[in-house]
Amino acid sequence: MIDHPFLGNAPKQLFIGGQWRDAASGETFDCINPSDASVLVKVARGGAADIDAAVAVARTAFDSAWRDWKPLDRQSLLLAVLARIEARFDDLARLETLDMGAPIARTSTFRRWIRQTFQYYAAQALSTRGDVMSNSVPGDFMSYSLKVPLGVVGAIIPWNGPLITQLWSICPVLATGCTLVLKPAEEAPLSALMMAEILQEAGVPDGVVNVVPGPGATAGAALAAHTGIDKITFTGSTATGRKIIEASASNIKRVSVELGGKSPDIVFDDVDLEAAARGAAMACFNNTGQICYAGTRLFVQRGIYDRFVEAVAEVGRSLRVGHSLDPDTQVGPLASRAQLDKVESYFDVARADGARIVSGGERLQGALGTGFFVTPTVIANAHNDMRIAREEIFGPVVTAIPFDDESEVVKLANDTVYGLGGGVWSRDVGRVHRVARDLRCGMTWANCYGVTDPGVTFTGAKQSGYGNKGGPWHLDEYLLNKTVWLNLA
């Protein structure tokens, strides 16, 4: 039995209207520790009836005095929540590690990011403003805009980083006066449920934030199609995102979706080879490759291709793969057995297509027991038309593709349905700016990869989705920009 204050013998319940309750069906599911395949706890399995209940209380909360809270009061509430998170942070980080397998060395670094996020949105709560607009209507009319909270928000978050992902909805909801129904993935719902407990302790009014874990096919689909939801935000696969968008037509709700990726990471032959190899390796191997914008297509200029690929492979070999609670672990397990099976299947695909596995390419058991472990993997002799270069694997698997010049590699990099992230490594400043401009993706990193900040916009292009997270435009997605006409005559 894992010793953690949030876990116990009793099943974890749904959080609706400030109350913990069983699912309407009475069903539960097992929450699995990816490091050893043990059952951490049973969790109530939410369904359509529970989504209905959560949306109803969220609507009631929105129509209450909550929507009229003053900006200073919202700021104070955000900072009160942050104080409670910081007081319980170690338990929260450890719970995330147990639930989805991210190494404790990774989750323990989230403290600063969480602090930045709450402080940023606390500042944004005081910064909402409208505009006075000139008009040419005959007579004496004044026209202006004001921003009011949009309403009830539904958020469906993935299993690969729920502790961070949930804040992209919770913080703007608290800053604007909206309310929220949050559906975490079945594979990793625990940090969202513990966050609900923390929000209640900090004084968030009942019904403002509700948490309903459950299957995407039932609970998620019900939330996406619900006519009581004014905005749906989804992070996950492109295939599911397409269904979310289709379901939103039920009441023409607002939609923002962050979807799949197969991001290009481009390395030119003038780089500091050692530093770039380390950066390119961790662009894929970080969080066991379970990052939507991971740099999984590694384009290397032909003159340094063999040396660079071997250097990336050597970084992968040097990383310590192990149980997520081990403080020395750098690469933890994949989040589920299903994900392990999926990632492993691509090793056979690569071999069948004629690619060469330089390092990794195997499931790890033995001393690691029954956990969902796979080695960091580098694949060479690849080209951009192979399945391993087209399909999102979502594991620590990088496919290295050679190129000759800038024009060629930009075309190759853009030859994908995805457009989330991209990277470029070069000492040539002009070339860096040209490539960053020409890559068709929402975010490009130059001589680094995967750097994020809540004050900087995170967005996608093409089939990687649309809508903003973080930065100066995020809050606008939770607000109605309302026009007012005033006859001054």
Short mmCIF file of C-alpha atoms in Angstrom, two decimals:
data_model
loop_
_atom_site.label_atom_id
_atom_site.label_comp_id
_atom_site.label_asym_id
_atom_site.label_seq_id
_atom_site.Cartn_x
_atom_site.Cartn_y
_atom_site.Cartn_z
CA MET A 1 0.00 0.00 0.00
CA ILE A 2 1.39 3.42 -0.98
CA ASP A 3 1.57 5.85 1.92
CA HIS A 4 0.03 9.12 0.72
CA PRO A 5 -2.40 11.39 2.61
CA PHE A 6 -4.78 11.65 -0.35
CA LEU A 7 -4.98 7.91 -0.92
CA GLY A 8 -6.76 5.32 1.19
CA ASN A 9 -8.95 2.27 1.05
CA ALA A 10 -12.13 4.16 0.16
CA PRO A 11 -12.70 5.02 -3.51
CA LYS A 12 -12.05 8.61 -4.55
CA GLN A 13 -15.32 10.30 -5.46
CA LEU A 14 -16.48 12.91 -7.94
CA PHE A 15 -16.41 16.55 -6.84
CA ILE A 16 -19.65 18.30 -7.79
CA GLY A 17 -21.10 21.42 -6.21
CA GLY A 18 -18.60 21.40 -3.39
CA GLN A 19 -19.58 17.84 -2.40
CA TRP A 20 -17.83 14.50 -2.82
CA ARG A 21 -20.21 11.97 -4.31
CA ASP A 22 -20.28 8.55 -5.96
CA ALA A 23 -20.95 8.23 -9.67
CA ALA A 24 -24.64 7.95 -10.53
CA SER A 25 -23.95 4.46 -11.90
CA GLY A 26 -22.10 3.40 -8.74
CA GLU A 27 -19.21 2.24 -10.93
CA THR A 28 -15.51 2.73 -10.20
CA PHE A 29 -12.24 2.11 -12.03
CA ASP A 30 -8.75 1.22 -10.87
CA CYS A 31 -6.12 3.94 -10.85
CA ILE A 32 -2.83 2.23 -11.78
CA ASN A 33 0.73 3.11 -10.78
CA PRO A 34 2.73 2.90 -14.05
CA SER A 35 5.96 2.08 -12.21
CA ASP A 36 4.75 -1.31 -10.96
CA ALA A 37 1.22 -1.82 -12.37
CA SER A 38 -0.24 -1.84 -8.85
CA VAL A 39 -3.65 -0.38 -8.02
CA LEU A 40 -3.27 2.94 -6.20
CA VAL A 41 -6.96 3.49 -5.46
CA LYS A 42 -10.41 3.06 -6.96
CA VAL A 43 -12.01 6.15 -8.49
CA ALA A 44 -15.67 6.87 -9.22
CA ARG A 45 -16.38 6.46 -12.93
CA GLY A 46 -18.33 9.52 -14.03
CA GLY A 47 -20.79 9.32 -16.89
CA ALA A 48 -23.34 11.42 -18.73
CA ALA A 49 -25.64 11.73 -15.70
CA ASP A 50 -22.78 13.05 -13.58
CA ILE A 51 -21.82 15.54 -16.30
CA ASP A 52 -25.44 16.75 -16.31
CA ALA A 53 -25.31 17.25 -12.54
CA ALA A 54 -21.98 19.06 -12.70
CA VAL A 55 -23.10 21.39 -15.50
CA ALA A 56 -26.29 22.22 -13.57
CA VAL A 57 -24.43 23.25 -10.41
CA ALA A 58 -21.81 25.11 -12.47
CA ARG A 59 -24.64 27.11 -14.12
CA THR A 60 -26.18 27.88 -10.73
CA ALA A 61 -22.80 29.02 -9.41
CA PHE A 62 -22.24 31.20 -12.49
CA ASP A 63 -25.62 32.88 -12.05
CA SER A 64 -24.86 33.61 -8.39
CA ALA A 65 -22.84 36.45 -6.87
CA TRP A 66 -19.67 34.72 -8.11
CA ARG A 67 -19.83 36.38 -11.53
CA ASP A 68 -19.96 39.79 -9.86
CA TRP A 69 -16.87 39.37 -7.72
CA LYS A 70 -14.57 42.37 -8.07
CA PRO A 71 -11.22 41.94 -9.85
CA LEU A 72 -9.33 42.50 -6.61
CA ASP A 73 -11.34 39.73 -4.93
CA ARG A 74 -10.53 37.32 -7.80
CA GLN A 75 -6.87 38.20 -7.53
CA SER A 76 -6.95 37.57 -3.78
CA LEU A 77 -8.65 34.21 -4.35
CA LEU A 78 -6.03 33.11 -6.90
CA LEU A 79 -3.26 33.99 -4.46
CA ALA A 80 -5.07 32.18 -1.63
CA VAL A 81 -5.25 29.04 -3.81
CA LEU A 82 -1.56 29.38 -4.57
CA ALA A 83 -0.75 29.56 -0.86
CA ARG A 84 -2.68 26.34 -0.22
CA ILE A 85 -0.96 24.61 -3.15
CA GLU A 86 2.46 25.63 -1.87
CA ALA A 87 1.61 24.30 1.59
CA ARG A 88 0.69 20.92 0.08
CA PHE A 89 2.97 20.94 -2.94
CA ASP A 90 5.16 17.98 -1.98
CA ASP A 91 2.11 15.74 -1.64
CA LEU A 92 0.66 17.05 -4.90
CA ALA A 93 3.90 16.42 -6.82
CA ARG A 94 4.26 12.94 -5.34
CA LEU A 95 0.66 12.12 -6.26
CA GLU A 96 1.28 13.16 -9.88
CA THR A 97 4.37 10.95 -9.91
CA LEU A 98 2.47 7.94 -8.59
CA ASP A 99 -0.50 8.49 -10.89
CA MET A 100 1.03 9.12 -14.32
CA GLY A 101 4.65 8.05 -13.83
CA ALA A 102 6.56 11.32 -14.28
CA PRO A 103 9.80 11.08 -12.25
CA ILE A 104 9.74 12.85 -8.90
CA ALA A 105 12.80 14.75 -10.12
CA ARG A 106 10.54 16.26 -12.79
CA THR A 107 7.34 16.90 -10.82
CA SER A 108 9.26 18.47 -7.93
CA THR A 109 10.35 21.24 -10.33
CA PHE A 110 6.73 22.23 -11.00
CA ARG A 111 6.57 24.43 -7.88
CA ARG A 112 8.07 27.44 -9.67
CA TRP A 113 5.90 26.98 -12.77
CA ILE A 114 2.72 26.74 -10.68
CA ARG A 115 3.71 29.85 -8.72
CA GLN A 116 4.35 31.76 -11.96
CA THR A 117 1.00 30.64 -13.39
CA PHE A 118 -1.12 31.73 -10.45
CA GLN A 119 0.74 35.01 -10.07
CA TYR A 120 0.38 35.76 -13.78
CA TYR A 121 -3.38 35.11 -13.84
CA ALA A 122 -3.80 37.02 -10.58
CA ALA A 123 -2.27 40.01 -12.37
CA GLN A 124 -4.50 39.38 -15.41
CA ALA A 125 -7.58 39.48 -13.18
CA LEU A 126 -6.92 43.20 -12.66
CA SER A 127 -6.12 43.89 -16.31
CA THR A 128 -9.40 43.18 -18.12
CA ARG A 129 -10.61 46.24 -19.99
CA GLY A 130 -12.86 47.26 -22.86
CA ASP A 131 -12.53 50.06 -25.42
CA VAL A 132 -14.35 53.17 -26.50
CA MET A 133 -14.90 52.95 -30.26
CA SER A 134 -15.46 55.79 -32.68
CA ASN A 135 -18.63 55.58 -34.75
CA SER A 136 -20.13 57.59 -37.63
CA VAL A 137 -23.81 57.12 -36.87
CA PRO A 138 -25.90 60.29 -37.34
CA GLY A 139 -26.89 61.81 -34.03
CA ASP A 140 -25.07 61.67 -30.70
CA PHE A 141 -24.13 58.08 -29.91
CA MET A 142 -21.36 56.61 -27.80
CA SER A 143 -20.15 53.07 -28.53
CA TYR A 144 -17.93 51.06 -26.26
CA SER A 145 -17.07 47.49 -25.37
CA LEU A 146 -16.86 45.72 -22.05
CA LYS A 147 -15.76 42.21 -21.21
CA VAL A 148 -17.96 39.91 -19.15
CA PRO A 149 -17.44 36.26 -18.13
CA LEU A 150 -18.48 33.86 -20.88
CA GLY A 151 -20.27 31.27 -18.73
CA VAL A 152 -19.80 27.58 -17.99
CA VAL A 153 -16.59 26.04 -19.33
CA GLY A 154 -15.98 22.35 -19.96
CA ALA A 155 -12.35 21.21 -19.92
CA ILE A 156 -11.14 17.78 -21.00
CA ILE A 157 -7.50 17.24 -20.08
CA PRO A 158 -5.05 14.44 -20.98
CA TRP A 159 -3.09 11.96 -18.91
CA ASN A 160 0.43 13.07 -19.83
CA GLY A 161 0.61 16.08 -17.48
CA PRO A 162 -2.64 16.75 -15.62
CA LEU A 163 -1.10 18.74 -12.76
CA ILE A 164 0.00 21.44 -15.20
CA THR A 165 -2.69 21.05 -17.86
CA GLN A 166 -5.62 21.61 -15.49
CA LEU A 167 -4.28 25.05 -14.55
CA TRP A 168 -4.79 26.30 -18.13
CA SER A 169 -8.53 26.14 -17.32
CA ILE A 170 -8.70 26.65 -13.56
CA CYS A 171 -6.70 29.89 -13.53
CA PRO A 172 -8.59 31.75 -16.28
CA VAL A 173 -11.90 30.58 -14.80
CA LEU A 174 -11.01 32.03 -11.40
CA ALA A 175 -9.64 35.21 -13.00
CA THR A 176 -12.73 35.93 -15.13
CA GLY A 177 -15.76 34.70 -13.17
CA CYS A 178 -16.61 31.70 -15.34
CA THR A 179 -17.32 28.29 -13.83
CA LEU A 180 -15.80 24.94 -14.75
CA VAL A 181 -16.55 21.27 -15.25
CA LEU A 182 -13.20 19.51 -15.49
CA LYS A 183 -12.90 15.97 -16.85
CA PRO A 184 -9.48 14.43 -16.23
CA ALA A 185 -8.40 11.28 -18.06
CA GLU A 186 -9.05 7.90 -16.46
CA GLU A 187 -5.34 7.11 -16.67
CA ALA A 188 -4.37 9.98 -14.33
CA PRO A 189 -7.23 11.70 -12.47
CA LEU A 190 -5.75 12.04 -8.98
CA SER A 191 -4.01 15.42 -9.08
CA ALA A 192 -7.22 17.02 -10.40
CA LEU A 193 -9.21 15.50 -7.54
CA MET A 194 -6.66 16.66 -4.97
CA MET A 195 -6.70 20.10 -6.59
CA ALA A 196 -10.48 20.22 -6.04
CA GLU A 197 -9.85 19.63 -2.34
CA ILE A 198 -7.26 22.42 -2.28
CA LEU A 199 -9.56 24.85 -4.11
CA GLN A 200 -12.30 24.22 -1.57
CA GLU A 201 -9.87 24.76 1.32
CA ALA A 202 -8.80 28.07 -0.23
CA GLY A 203 -12.37 29.38 -0.37
CA VAL A 204 -13.42 28.83 -3.99
CA PRO A 205 -17.25 28.92 -3.86
CA ASP A 206 -19.14 25.66 -4.26
CA GLY A 207 -19.94 24.79 -7.87
CA VAL A 208 -17.31 27.06 -9.40
CA VAL A 209 -14.94 24.15 -10.11
CA ASN A 210 -16.28 20.61 -10.47
CA VAL A 211 -14.21 17.50 -11.25
CA VAL A 212 -15.73 14.44 -12.99
CA PRO A 213 -13.26 11.70 -14.01
CA GLY A 214 -14.61 9.23 -16.53
CA PRO A 215 -14.16 7.70 -19.97
CA GLY A 216 -13.80 10.00 -22.93
CA ALA A 217 -16.39 8.04 -24.90
CA THR A 218 -19.09 8.71 -22.30
CA ALA A 219 -18.23 11.52 -19.85
CA GLY A 220 -16.06 13.40 -22.34
CA ALA A 221 -18.54 13.08 -25.17
CA ALA A 222 -21.39 14.23 -22.91
CA LEU A 223 -19.42 17.29 -21.86
CA ALA A 224 -18.46 18.23 -25.42
CA ALA A 225 -22.06 17.97 -26.67
CA HIS A 226 -23.75 19.49 -23.61
CA THR A 227 -25.94 22.49 -24.46
CA GLY A 228 -25.32 23.94 -21.00
CA ILE A 229 -21.63 24.44 -21.77
CA ASP A 230 -20.60 27.79 -23.28
CA LYS A 231 -17.00 26.87 -24.10
CA ILE A 232 -15.15 23.57 -24.43
CA THR A 233 -11.39 23.26 -24.18
CA PHE A 234 -9.68 20.00 -25.05
CA THR A 235 -6.12 18.72 -25.01
CA GLY A 236 -5.47 15.34 -26.61
CA SER A 237 -5.29 13.51 -29.91
CA THR A 238 -6.28 15.04 -33.22
CA ALA A 239 -8.78 12.24 -33.87
CA THR A 240 -10.61 12.93 -30.61
CA GLY A 241 -10.31 16.68 -31.13
CA ARG A 242 -12.18 16.34 -34.39
CA LYS A 243 -15.05 14.65 -32.52
CA ILE A 244 -15.02 17.40 -29.88
CA ILE A 245 -15.34 20.05 -32.58
CA GLU A 246 -18.21 18.17 -34.23
CA ALA A 247 -20.01 17.76 -30.89
CA SER A 248 -19.68 21.49 -30.16
CA ALA A 249 -22.22 22.16 -32.92
CA SER A 250 -24.99 21.16 -30.49
CA ASN A 251 -25.15 24.78 -29.29
CA ILE A 252 -22.33 26.42 -31.31
CA LYS A 253 -20.17 26.64 -28.19
CA ARG A 254 -16.72 28.19 -28.30
CA VAL A 255 -13.91 25.68 -28.80
CA SER A 256 -10.18 25.64 -28.22
CA VAL A 257 -8.21 22.48 -28.93
CA GLU A 258 -4.57 21.55 -28.46
CA LEU A 259 -4.03 18.37 -30.45
CA GLY A 260 -1.34 16.03 -31.72
CA GLY A 261 2.12 16.84 -32.98
CA LYS A 262 5.02 15.45 -34.95
CA SER A 263 7.30 18.39 -34.45
CA PRO A 264 10.46 18.95 -36.51
CA ASP A 265 13.74 19.71 -34.72
CA ILE A 266 16.27 20.99 -37.28
CA VAL A 267 20.04 20.84 -36.70
CA PHE A 268 22.45 22.63 -39.04
CA ASP A 269 26.12 21.70 -39.35
CA ASP A 270 27.46 24.84 -37.60
CA VAL A 271 26.14 23.94 -34.14
CA ASP A 272 27.95 23.14 -30.93
CA LEU A 273 27.45 19.43 -31.50
CA GLU A 274 27.51 18.30 -27.86
CA ALA A 275 25.10 20.98 -26.62
CA ALA A 276 22.72 20.55 -29.54
CA ALA A 277 22.72 16.76 -29.19
CA ARG A 278 21.77 17.03 -25.53
CA GLY A 279 19.03 19.53 -26.37
CA ALA A 280 17.68 17.48 -29.26
CA ALA A 281 17.65 14.31 -27.15
CA MET A 282 15.69 15.90 -24.32
CA ALA A 283 13.33 17.54 -26.83
CA CYS A 284 12.02 14.00 -27.29
CA PHE A 285 12.99 12.02 -24.16
CA ASN A 286 11.65 14.48 -21.58
CA ASN A 287 8.55 13.12 -19.79
CA THR A 288 9.25 9.80 -21.52
CA GLY A 289 8.32 11.39 -24.84
CA GLN A 290 4.76 12.00 -23.69
CA ILE A 291 4.66 15.66 -24.72
CA CYS A 292 2.48 16.93 -27.55
CA TYR A 293 5.16 19.26 -28.95
CA ALA A 294 8.08 16.82 -28.54
CA GLY A 295 10.74 17.13 -31.23
CA THR A 296 10.30 13.64 -32.59
CA ARG A 297 11.38 14.31 -36.20
CA LEU A 298 15.05 15.16 -35.97
CA PHE A 299 16.39 16.69 -39.20
CA VAL A 300 20.21 16.72 -39.26
CA GLN A 301 22.36 18.29 -41.99
CA ARG A 302 24.08 15.52 -43.90
CA GLY A 303 27.69 16.52 -43.14
CA ILE A 304 27.25 15.85 -39.40
CA TYR A 305 24.42 13.29 -39.60
CA ASP A 306 26.25 10.16 -38.41
CA ARG A 307 28.17 11.92 -35.64
CA PHE A 308 25.13 13.80 -34.41
CA VAL A 309 22.82 10.79 -34.41
CA GLU A 310 25.35 8.80 -32.40
CA ALA A 311 25.70 11.70 -29.94
CA VAL A 312 21.92 11.79 -29.41
CA ALA A 313 21.88 8.02 -28.96
CA GLU A 314 24.64 8.30 -26.38
CA VAL A 315 22.56 10.80 -24.41
CA GLY A 316 19.66 8.35 -24.49
CA ARG A 317 21.86 5.50 -23.28
CA SER A 318 23.14 7.63 -20.40
CA LEU A 319 19.68 8.46 -19.03
CA ARG A 320 18.60 6.53 -15.97
CA VAL A 321 15.31 4.73 -16.57
CA GLY A 322 13.59 3.72 -13.35
CA HIS A 323 10.74 3.87 -10.89
CA SER A 324 9.17 7.30 -10.77
CA LEU A 325 9.69 7.77 -7.00
CA ASP A 326 13.43 7.13 -7.29
CA PRO A 327 15.02 10.61 -7.06
CA ASP A 328 17.77 9.53 -9.48
CA THR A 329 15.33 8.50 -12.23
CA GLN A 330 15.48 10.67 -15.35
CA VAL A 331 13.08 8.69 -17.55
CA GLY A 332 10.05 7.13 -15.90
CA PRO A 333 7.51 4.64 -17.22
CA LEU A 334 4.94 5.30 -19.90
CA ALA A 335 1.60 6.20 -18.38
CA SER A 336 -0.25 2.96 -19.17
CA ARG A 337 0.15 -0.56 -20.50
CA ALA A 338 -1.80 0.43 -23.60
CA GLN A 339 0.68 3.20 -24.31
CA LEU A 340 3.59 0.82 -23.76
CA ASP A 341 2.12 -1.63 -26.27
CA LYS A 342 1.59 1.16 -28.79
CA VAL A 343 5.15 2.51 -28.51
CA GLU A 344 6.68 -0.96 -28.70
CA SER A 345 4.70 -1.74 -31.86
CA TYR A 346 6.49 1.08 -33.70
CA PHE A 347 9.85 -0.64 -33.26
CA ASP A 348 8.63 -3.42 -35.55
CA VAL A 349 7.19 -0.82 -37.94
CA ALA A 350 10.57 0.91 -38.15
CA ARG A 351 12.44 -2.31 -38.87
CA ALA A 352 9.90 -3.40 -41.47
CA ASP A 353 10.28 -0.07 -43.28
CA GLY A 354 14.06 -0.43 -43.43
CA ALA A 355 15.03 2.04 -40.72
CA ARG A 356 17.84 1.25 -38.25
CA ILE A 357 17.41 1.36 -34.49
CA VAL A 358 20.63 2.94 -33.25
CA SER A 359 19.83 2.71 -29.55
CA GLY A 360 16.97 1.58 -27.36
CA GLY A 361 14.02 -0.02 -29.09
CA GLU A 362 12.98 -2.41 -26.36
CA ARG A 363 10.64 -2.89 -23.45
CA LEU A 364 12.34 -3.02 -20.06
CA GLN A 365 11.29 -5.44 -17.35
CA GLY A 366 13.64 -7.57 -15.30
CA ALA A 367 14.84 -5.50 -12.35
CA LEU A 368 12.14 -2.93 -13.10
CA GLY A 369 9.43 -5.52 -12.52
CA THR A 370 6.00 -5.11 -14.08
CA GLY A 371 6.09 -1.38 -14.83
CA PHE A 372 5.53 0.19 -18.24
CA PHE A 373 9.13 0.94 -19.17
CA VAL A 374 10.75 1.41 -22.56
CA THR A 375 14.26 2.55 -23.45
CA PRO A 376 14.93 5.97 -25.01
CA THR A 377 15.15 5.15 -28.70
CA VAL A 378 16.95 6.71 -31.67
CA ILE A 379 16.05 5.57 -35.19
CA ALA A 380 18.25 6.36 -38.21
CA ASN A 381 18.20 5.60 -41.95
CA ALA A 382 14.77 7.20 -42.00
CA HIS A 383 12.94 9.41 -44.45
CA ASN A 384 9.97 11.70 -44.08
CA ASP A 385 7.46 9.31 -45.70
CA MET A 386 7.89 6.50 -43.18
CA ARG A 387 5.13 5.84 -40.66
CA ILE A 388 7.55 6.55 -37.82
CA ALA A 389 7.97 10.05 -39.29
CA ARG A 390 4.27 10.64 -40.00
CA GLU A 391 2.42 9.23 -36.98
CA GLU A 392 2.47 10.48 -33.42
CA ILE A 393 4.09 7.73 -31.33
CA PHE A 394 3.96 9.60 -28.00
CA GLY A 395 6.93 7.89 -26.44
CA PRO A 396 10.71 8.41 -26.16
CA VAL A 397 11.32 7.66 -29.83
CA VAL A 398 13.15 10.10 -32.11
CA THR A 399 13.43 9.57 -35.88
CA ALA A 400 16.56 11.09 -37.46
CA ILE A 401 16.30 12.25 -41.10
CA PRO A 402 19.20 13.75 -43.11
CA PHE A 403 18.94 16.91 -45.22
CA ASP A 404 21.22 18.97 -47.44
CA ASP A 405 20.20 22.64 -47.26
CA GLU A 406 17.82 25.14 -45.68
CA SER A 407 15.28 25.20 -48.49
CA GLU A 408 14.96 21.42 -48.52
CA VAL A 409 14.59 21.02 -44.76
CA VAL A 410 11.90 23.67 -44.43
CA LYS A 411 9.82 21.82 -47.04
CA LEU A 412 10.40 18.50 -45.27
CA ALA A 413 9.59 19.96 -41.87
CA ASN A 414 6.32 21.43 -43.13
CA ASP A 415 5.32 18.19 -44.88
CA THR A 416 3.05 17.02 -42.07
CA VAL A 417 -0.57 17.49 -41.04
CA TYR A 418 0.64 18.74 -37.65
CA GLY A 419 1.85 22.18 -36.67
CA LEU A 420 2.36 22.46 -32.92
CA GLY A 421 6.07 23.00 -32.29
CA GLY A 422 9.38 23.15 -34.07
CA GLY A 423 13.05 23.74 -33.34
CA VAL A 424 16.11 25.09 -35.11
CA TRP A 425 19.75 24.83 -34.03
CA SER A 426 22.32 27.06 -35.74
CA ARG A 427 24.88 29.78 -35.02
CA ASP A 428 23.67 31.71 -38.09
CA VAL A 429 21.23 34.29 -36.67
CA GLY A 430 19.71 35.14 -40.04
CA ARG A 431 19.06 31.50 -40.81
CA VAL A 432 17.48 30.97 -37.39
CA HIS A 433 15.04 33.83 -38.00
CA ARG A 434 14.19 32.66 -41.53
CA VAL A 435 13.49 29.08 -40.46
CA ALA A 436 11.48 30.18 -37.41
CA ARG A 437 9.37 32.37 -39.70
CA ASP A 438 8.87 29.71 -42.38
CA LEU A 439 8.00 26.72 -40.18
CA ARG A 440 4.23 26.26 -40.19
CA CYS A 441 3.72 25.73 -36.49
CA GLY A 442 2.43 27.64 -33.49
CA MET A 443 5.72 27.69 -31.56
CA THR A 444 9.36 27.55 -32.61
CA TRP A 445 12.37 27.23 -30.32
CA ALA A 446 15.81 28.36 -31.45
CA ASN A 447 18.94 26.80 -29.89
CA CYS A 448 16.71 25.38 -27.16
CA TYR A 449 13.55 23.29 -27.07
CA GLY A 450 10.34 23.10 -25.05
CA VAL A 451 10.77 26.27 -22.98
CA THR A 452 7.38 27.51 -21.72
CA ASP A 453 6.09 30.27 -19.49
CA PRO A 454 2.48 31.15 -18.52
CA GLY A 455 3.02 34.71 -19.74
CA VAL A 456 3.98 33.56 -23.25
CA THR A 457 1.37 32.33 -25.73
CA PHE A 458 1.20 28.58 -26.40
CA THR A 459 -0.72 27.70 -29.55
CA GLY A 460 -0.85 25.40 -32.58
CA ALA A 461 -1.47 25.41 -36.33
CA LYS A 462 -2.94 23.02 -38.91
CA GLN A 463 -4.27 19.80 -37.33
CA SER A 464 -2.50 20.55 -34.05
CA GLY A 465 -5.43 22.76 -33.11
CA TYR A 466 -6.31 26.37 -32.40
CA GLY A 467 -6.83 28.69 -29.47
CA ASN A 468 -4.39 30.23 -27.02
CA LYS A 469 -2.98 29.10 -23.71
CA GLY A 470 -1.04 31.55 -21.61
CA GLY A 471 0.03 34.98 -22.73
CA PRO A 472 -1.97 38.16 -23.18
CA TRP A 473 -4.83 36.68 -25.26
CA HIS A 474 -5.72 33.62 -23.20
CA LEU A 475 -8.16 35.36 -20.89
CA ASP A 476 -10.10 36.73 -23.87
CA GLU A 477 -11.19 33.18 -24.67
CA TYR A 478 -13.12 33.12 -21.36
CA LEU A 479 -14.72 36.53 -21.86
CA LEU A 480 -17.53 37.89 -24.02
CA ASN A 481 -16.43 41.12 -25.70
CA LYS A 482 -19.75 42.94 -25.47
CA THR A 483 -20.63 46.11 -27.38
CA VAL A 484 -22.78 48.81 -25.81
CA TRP A 485 -24.47 51.66 -27.68
CA LEU A 486 -25.54 54.71 -25.66
CA ASN A 487 -27.75 57.45 -27.08
CA LEU A 488 -26.44 60.66 -25.52
CA ALA A 489 -29.18 62.85 -26.95
#
